[in-house]
Amino acid sequence: MKRLVLAVDGGNSKTDVAVVSEDGRVLAEARAGAFAPQRDGVAAAVDVVTSAVAALPGGGRFDQVSACLAGADLPEEEEALAREFAARGLGGDVVVRNDTFALLRAGASAPWGVAVVCGAGINAVGVSPGGAVARFPALGRISGDWGGGLDLGEEVLWHAVRAEDGRGVPTLLAGLVTAHFGTGTVTEVVLALHTGRLDDGRLHELAPGVFAAAAAGDGVATALVRRQAEEVALMAEVCLRRLGLLGTPAEVVLGGGLLTARDPLLTSLLEGEFALRMPLAVPVVAKEPPVLGAALLGLDRLGAPEAAGARLRGHYRHSPLPDPPGAAQAVS
């Protein structure tokens, strides 16, 4: 009987799971809700995975559990999540990693390189050919991070309110805020956030409007897009430097909604930053879903042949994941 991998990609907006045999065949897949251990607690976050697994045909115990998860930012967080997965009896060999490792393994042509994810937040990881790892705490501004939808949204509001009250320069971002939240003034949005009538997590919804405003020639928005490009490139550069790879051709996988959207201005600015900071680096925009990377890492752990990985990649190249949360499908 062929050994089975349970691959998990737990993200801030959705959780993808897949059951993969050691020959690279995808036997079943499912999508569930957000994986948020820092918000909901470890047990509740793992419940999201176990509910998705329960919906899979033949879901049960697996030879290897390869889970790449948002919120697994520190070694102790990875360990706590691994213990919870093991306690659910999903498998005897459980490996929990940060979700950036899945992006890297899915997007790079080899098991090494650098990955930068820029979605709701920003993070990066690098792995050398010898297995050395470079990573960041990725705890937000307190750990030196800037970028992603939430940070962009906060900057939009800051500039918008200053434009409205005269402390800042005029910007299209003020109209973006009022139009998006249906208010007459930016100040109304500020007060709604202050009193709790508006969840500050919704500020990330403003991020797409930044790129639209920049495309329309808004100087404040353009500066924000430029800063985002600089931060993405800087994280990649630091990973390459730490691993001694700045002088070596190396792939840098770019993932997360802000980067996979391929905004023309952001893409152009990134090309310039790469040429300046790390001319030998090869940027690769992620195409396949990160759950592929989690599955490939699981196959690596089993010692599966390269042909298994190629077969697995072929599946995700031609077969998209189910969209409805909790939907499951068996794959013949």
C-alpha positions as a Python dict, from the first residue, in 0.01 Angstrom:
ca = {
    (1, 'M'): (0, 0, 0),
    (2, 'K'): (137, 342, -95),
    (3, 'R'): (209, 587, 183),
    (4, 'L'): (-4, 900, 208),
    (5, 'V'): (76, 1265, 274),
    (6, 'L'): (-172, 1510, 421),
    (7, 'A'): (-66, 1848, 285),
    (8, 'V'): (-202, 2162, 451),
    (9, 'D'): (-168, 2524, 346),
    (10, 'G'): (-327, 2732, 621),
    (11, 'G'): (-363, 3097, 529),
    (12, 'N'): (-520, 3416, 660),
    (13, 'S'): (-813, 3391, 420),
    (14, 'K'): (-852, 3016, 348),
    (15, 'T'): (-711, 2672, 425),
    (16, 'D'): (-634, 2418, 153),
    (17, 'V'): (-576, 2049, 225),
    (18, 'A'): (-481, 1766, -8),
    (19, 'V'): (-424, 1394, 28),
    (20, 'V'): (-133, 1284, -190),
    (21, 'S'): (8, 936, -244),
    (22, 'E'): (383, 884, -249),
    (23, 'D'): (373, 841, -627),
    (24, 'G'): (246, 1200, -663),
    (25, 'R'): (-122, 1131, -726),
    (26, 'V'): (-368, 1372, -566),
    (27, 'L'): (-642, 1159, -414),
    (28, 'A'): (-863, 1427, -262),
    (29, 'E'): (-873, 1800, -193),
    (30, 'A'): (-1072, 2044, 15),
    (31, 'R'): (-1084, 2410, 102),
    (32, 'A'): (-1195, 2549, 439),
    (33, 'G'): (-1190, 2881, 622),
    (34, 'A'): (-908, 3094, 758),
    (35, 'F'): (-629, 2943, 967),
    (36, 'A'): (-573, 3200, 1244),
    (37, 'P'): (-412, 3052, 1557),
    (38, 'Q'): (-302, 3391, 1689),
    (39, 'R'): (-661, 3518, 1672),
    (40, 'D'): (-864, 3204, 1745),
    (41, 'G'): (-620, 2988, 1940),
    (42, 'V'): (-425, 2679, 1836),
    (43, 'A'): (-704, 2428, 1895),
    (44, 'A'): (-965, 2626, 1703),
    (45, 'A'): (-725, 2679, 1414),
    (46, 'V'): (-650, 2308, 1387),
    (47, 'D'): (-1025, 2243, 1402),
    (48, 'V'): (-1047, 2417, 1064),
    (49, 'V'): (-808, 2156, 920),
    (50, 'T'): (-969, 1854, 1085),
    (51, 'S'): (-1314, 1961, 963),
    (52, 'A'): (-1180, 1980, 608),
    (53, 'V'): (-1012, 1642, 642),
    (54, 'A'): (-1334, 1489, 775),
    (55, 'A'): (-1507, 1596, 454),
    (56, 'L'): (-1253, 1412, 239),
    (57, 'P'): (-1331, 1065, 107),
    (58, 'G'): (-1141, 820, 325),
    (59, 'G'): (-1001, 1092, 551),
    (60, 'G'): (-819, 947, 850),
    (61, 'R'): (-459, 879, 951),
    (62, 'F'): (-168, 965, 723),
    (63, 'D'): (195, 858, 702),
    (64, 'Q'): (314, 1217, 689),
    (65, 'V'): (145, 1546, 777),
    (66, 'S'): (309, 1841, 605),
    (67, 'A'): (149, 2161, 731),
    (68, 'C'): (264, 2506, 617),
    (69, 'L'): (75, 2759, 821),
    (70, 'A'): (16, 3128, 871),
    (71, 'G'): (76, 3218, 1233),
    (72, 'A'): (360, 2967, 1268),
    (73, 'D'): (613, 3247, 1285),
    (74, 'L'): (831, 3129, 1574),
    (75, 'P'): (979, 2787, 1659),
    (76, 'E'): (762, 2761, 1970),
    (77, 'E'): (451, 2834, 1760),
    (78, 'E'): (547, 2563, 1512),
    (79, 'E'): (599, 2320, 1799),
    (80, 'A'): (264, 2402, 1962),
    (81, 'L'): (81, 2352, 1634),
    (82, 'A'): (266, 2025, 1564),
    (83, 'R'): (165, 1893, 1906),
    (84, 'E'): (-199, 1980, 1838),
    (85, 'F'): (-194, 1806, 1498),
    (86, 'A'): (-34, 1498, 1656),
    (87, 'A'): (-293, 1496, 1934),
    (88, 'R'): (-570, 1476, 1672),
    (89, 'G'): (-424, 1146, 1550),
    (90, 'L'): (-378, 1261, 1193),
    (91, 'G'): (-36, 1101, 1159),
    (92, 'G'): (270, 985, 1341),
    (93, 'D'): (510, 1214, 1154),
    (94, 'V'): (394, 1576, 1171),
    (95, 'V'): (605, 1863, 1037),
    (96, 'V'): (480, 2220, 1078),
    (97, 'R'): (645, 2508, 895),
    (98, 'N'): (559, 2869, 823),
    (99, 'D'): (351, 2911, 507),
    (100, 'T'): (636, 3088, 327),
    (101, 'F'): (812, 2750, 297),
    (102, 'A'): (517, 2619, 94),
    (103, 'L'): (536, 2918, -140),
    (104, 'L'): (908, 2861, -195),
    (105, 'R'): (878, 2489, -260),
    (106, 'A'): (584, 2535, -496),
    (107, 'G'): (727, 2823, -695),
    (108, 'A'): (1096, 2741, -724),
    (109, 'S'): (1229, 2485, -969),
    (110, 'A'): (1457, 2342, -697),
    (111, 'P'): (1409, 2290, -320),
    (112, 'W'): (1610, 2606, -246),
    (113, 'G'): (1590, 2978, -314),
    (114, 'V'): (1400, 3268, -161),
    (115, 'A'): (1029, 3339, -129),
    (116, 'V'): (859, 3666, -41),
    (117, 'V'): (489, 3668, 35),
    (118, 'C'): (298, 3996, 30),
    (119, 'G'): (-71, 3953, 98),
    (120, 'A'): (-241, 4074, 414),
    (121, 'G'): (111, 4114, 557),
    (122, 'I'): (465, 4051, 441),
    (123, 'N'): (721, 3778, 514),
    (124, 'A'): (1012, 3604, 350),
    (125, 'V'): (1223, 3291, 380),
    (126, 'G'): (1539, 3167, 217),
    (127, 'V'): (1682, 2816, 192),
    (128, 'S'): (2034, 2746, 64),
    (129, 'P'): (2131, 2443, -148),
    (130, 'G'): (2282, 2294, 168),
    (131, 'G'): (1964, 2344, 373),
    (132, 'A'): (2057, 2656, 573),
    (133, 'V'): (1756, 2879, 643),
    (134, 'A'): (1714, 3257, 662),
    (135, 'R'): (1386, 3391, 794),
    (136, 'F'): (1227, 3674, 992),
    (137, 'P'): (1004, 3684, 1304),
    (138, 'A'): (735, 3849, 1086),
    (139, 'L'): (544, 3997, 1378),
    (140, 'G'): (455, 4322, 1209),
    (141, 'R'): (596, 4664, 1284),
    (142, 'I'): (740, 4550, 1619),
    (143, 'S'): (976, 4322, 1428),
    (144, 'G'): (1060, 4579, 1162),
    (145, 'D'): (813, 4470, 895),
    (146, 'W'): (619, 4696, 662),
    (147, 'G'): (401, 4595, 372),
    (148, 'G'): (99, 4400, 264),
    (149, 'G'): (-265, 4495, 249),
    (150, 'L'): (-312, 4596, 611),
    (151, 'D'): (-9, 4825, 627),
    (152, 'L'): (-103, 4983, 294),
    (153, 'G'): (-458, 5036, 422),
    (154, 'E'): (-334, 5207, 737),
    (155, 'E'): (-113, 5435, 529),
    (156, 'V'): (-405, 5519, 302),
    (157, 'L'): (-614, 5628, 599),
    (158, 'W'): (-327, 5830, 749),
    (159, 'H'): (-269, 6024, 429),
    (160, 'A'): (-642, 6059, 359),
    (161, 'V'): (-731, 6214, 692),
    (162, 'R'): (-439, 6457, 669),
    (163, 'A'): (-544, 6555, 318),
    (164, 'E'): (-894, 6620, 445),
    (165, 'D'): (-799, 6836, 744),
    (166, 'G'): (-519, 7029, 570),
    (167, 'R'): (-214, 6877, 737),
    (168, 'G'): (-125, 6682, 423),
    (169, 'V'): (-122, 6723, 48),
    (170, 'P'): (-432, 6657, -162),
    (171, 'T'): (-459, 6295, -273),
    (172, 'L'): (-706, 6066, -445),
    (173, 'L'): (-677, 5842, -143),
    (174, 'A'): (-923, 6058, 51),
    (175, 'G'): (-1192, 5983, -204),
    (176, 'L'): (-1092, 5619, -203),
    (177, 'V'): (-1162, 5594, 171),
    (178, 'T'): (-1500, 5768, 164),
    (179, 'A'): (-1618, 5583, -146),
    (180, 'H'): (-1515, 5244, -13),
    (181, 'F'): (-1679, 5284, 327),
    (182, 'G'): (-1976, 5492, 208),
    (183, 'T'): (-1913, 5796, 427),
    (184, 'G'): (-1921, 6168, 364),
    (185, 'T'): (-1580, 6232, 521),
    (186, 'V'): (-1263, 6044, 610),
    (187, 'T'): (-1309, 6157, 970),
    (188, 'E'): (-1628, 5951, 992),
    (189, 'V'): (-1425, 5641, 909),
    (190, 'V'): (-1166, 5732, 1174),
    (191, 'L'): (-1435, 5772, 1440),
    (192, 'A'): (-1602, 5444, 1338),
    (193, 'L'): (-1270, 5268, 1386),
    (194, 'H'): (-1214, 5441, 1719),
    (195, 'T'): (-1553, 5341, 1859),
    (196, 'G'): (-1536, 4986, 1726),
    (197, 'R'): (-1822, 5027, 1480),
    (198, 'L'): (-1575, 4943, 1203),
    (199, 'D'): (-1325, 4658, 1227),
    (200, 'D'): (-975, 4788, 1161),
    (201, 'G'): (-898, 4461, 984),
    (202, 'R'): (-1108, 4593, 696),
    (203, 'L'): (-844, 4852, 614),
    (204, 'H'): (-670, 4597, 394),
    (205, 'E'): (-966, 4633, 155),
    (206, 'L'): (-821, 4970, 54),
    (207, 'A'): (-500, 4821, -87),
    (208, 'P'): (-621, 4767, -447),
    (209, 'G'): (-726, 5129, -462),
    (210, 'V'): (-369, 5239, -393),
    (211, 'F'): (-253, 5085, -720),
    (212, 'A'): (-546, 5237, -909),
    (213, 'A'): (-467, 5581, -766),
    (214, 'A'): (-100, 5542, -854),
    (215, 'A'): (-194, 5446, -1209),
    (216, 'A'): (-397, 5768, -1225),
    (217, 'G'): (-85, 5966, -1135),
    (218, 'D'): (-147, 6032, -764),
    (219, 'G'): (187, 6116, -603),
    (220, 'V'): (106, 5986, -255),
    (221, 'A'): (-17, 5653, -390),
    (222, 'T'): (285, 5620, -617),
    (223, 'A'): (515, 5672, -321),
    (224, 'L'): (337, 5394, -131),
    (225, 'V'): (372, 5153, -424),
    (226, 'R'): (739, 5242, -450),
    (227, 'R'): (788, 5177, -79),
    (228, 'Q'): (616, 4840, -115),
    (229, 'A'): (852, 4742, -397),
    (230, 'E'): (1153, 4846, -189),
    (231, 'E'): (1040, 4638, 109),
    (232, 'V'): (980, 4326, -101),
    (233, 'A'): (1318, 4355, -268),
    (234, 'L'): (1494, 4431, 61),
    (235, 'M'): (1361, 4117, 229),
    (236, 'A'): (1475, 3907, -67),
    (237, 'E'): (1816, 4072, -72),
    (238, 'V'): (1872, 4015, 300),
    (239, 'C'): (1779, 3646, 270),
    (240, 'L'): (2021, 3602, -19),
    (241, 'R'): (2297, 3785, 168),
    (242, 'R'): (2251, 3581, 485),
    (243, 'L'): (2277, 3260, 283),
    (244, 'G'): (2576, 3376, 80),
    (245, 'L'): (2375, 3361, -244),
    (246, 'L'): (2398, 3720, -371),
    (247, 'G'): (2671, 3612, -613),
    (248, 'T'): (2480, 3306, -732),
    (249, 'P'): (2186, 3287, -973),
    (250, 'A'): (1893, 3212, -744),
    (251, 'E'): (1517, 3216, -783),
    (252, 'V'): (1309, 3455, -576),
    (253, 'V'): (948, 3340, -566),
    (254, 'L'): (693, 3619, -527),
    (255, 'G'): (355, 3526, -382),
    (256, 'G'): (53, 3669, -204),
    (257, 'G'): (-228, 3871, -355),
    (258, 'L'): (-39, 4199, -396),
    (259, 'L'): (239, 4036, -596),
    (260, 'T'): (47, 3779, -798),
    (261, 'A'): (-188, 4055, -919),
    (262, 'R'): (104, 4175, -1135),
    (263, 'D'): (25, 4544, -1107),
    (264, 'P'): (225, 4711, -1388),
    (265, 'L'): (379, 4984, -1172),
    (266, 'L'): (472, 4751, -887),
    (267, 'T'): (615, 4499, -1133),
    (268, 'S'): (825, 4767, -1302),
    (269, 'L'): (953, 4900, -971),
    (270, 'L'): (1041, 4549, -854),
    (271, 'E'): (1237, 4486, -1173),
    (272, 'G'): (1437, 4801, -1105),
    (273, 'E'): (1501, 4707, -741),
    (274, 'F'): (1612, 4357, -836),
    (275, 'A'): (1851, 4489, -1100),
    (276, 'L'): (2002, 4730, -847),
    (277, 'R'): (2020, 4510, -539),
    (278, 'M'): (2060, 4152, -668),
    (279, 'P'): (2119, 4139, -1043),
    (280, 'L'): (2173, 3762, -1046),
    (281, 'A'): (1841, 3688, -876),
    (282, 'V'): (1560, 3552, -1094),
    (283, 'P'): (1211, 3670, -987),
    (284, 'V'): (938, 3409, -1030),
    (285, 'V'): (574, 3504, -974),
    (286, 'A'): (395, 3210, -814),
    (287, 'K'): (138, 3038, -1035),
    (288, 'E'): (54, 2715, -854),
    (289, 'P'): (-115, 2717, -510),
    (290, 'P'): (103, 2691, -198),
    (291, 'V'): (-62, 2361, -97),
    (292, 'L'): (146, 2214, -380),
    (293, 'G'): (456, 2322, -189),
    (294, 'A'): (332, 2164, 132),
    (295, 'A'): (269, 1840, -57),
    (296, 'L'): (613, 1849, -223),
    (297, 'L'): (774, 1898, 118),
    (298, 'G'): (579, 1595, 240),
    (299, 'L'): (702, 1387, -54),
    (300, 'D'): (1058, 1505, 18),
    (301, 'R'): (1015, 1380, 374),
    (302, 'L'): (903, 1039, 246),
    (303, 'G'): (1198, 1020, 9),
    (304, 'A'): (968, 999, -293),
    (305, 'P'): (1129, 995, -641),
    (306, 'E'): (1146, 1308, -860),
    (307, 'A'): (884, 1160, -1088),
    (308, 'A'): (632, 1184, -804),
    (309, 'G'): (696, 1555, -769),
    (310, 'A'): (662, 1606, -1144),
    (311, 'R'): (331, 1421, -1142),
    (312, 'L'): (207, 1633, -854),
    (313, 'R'): (307, 1956, -1028),
    (314, 'G'): (123, 1843, -1338),
    (315, 'H'): (-197, 1803, -1139),
    (316, 'Y'): (-191, 2156, -999),
    (317, 'R'): (-92, 2302, -1332),
    (318, 'H'): (-413, 2176, -1486),
    (319, 'S'): (-659, 2123, -1199),
    (320, 'P'): (-764, 2421, -982),
    (321, 'L'): (-868, 2374, -623),
    (322, 'P'): (-1236, 2378, -522),
    (323, 'D'): (-1354, 2724, -429),
    (324, 'P'): (-1639, 2691, -176),
    (325, 'P'): (-1515, 2675, 186),
    (326, 'G'): (-1541, 2318, 307),
    (327, 'A'): (-1602, 2179, -41),
    (328, 'A'): (-1427, 1849, -103),
    (329, 'Q'): (-1362, 1645, -408),
    (330, 'A'): (-1206, 1312, -483),
    (331, 'V'): (-964, 1298, -772),
    (332, 'S'): (-956, 987, -985),
}
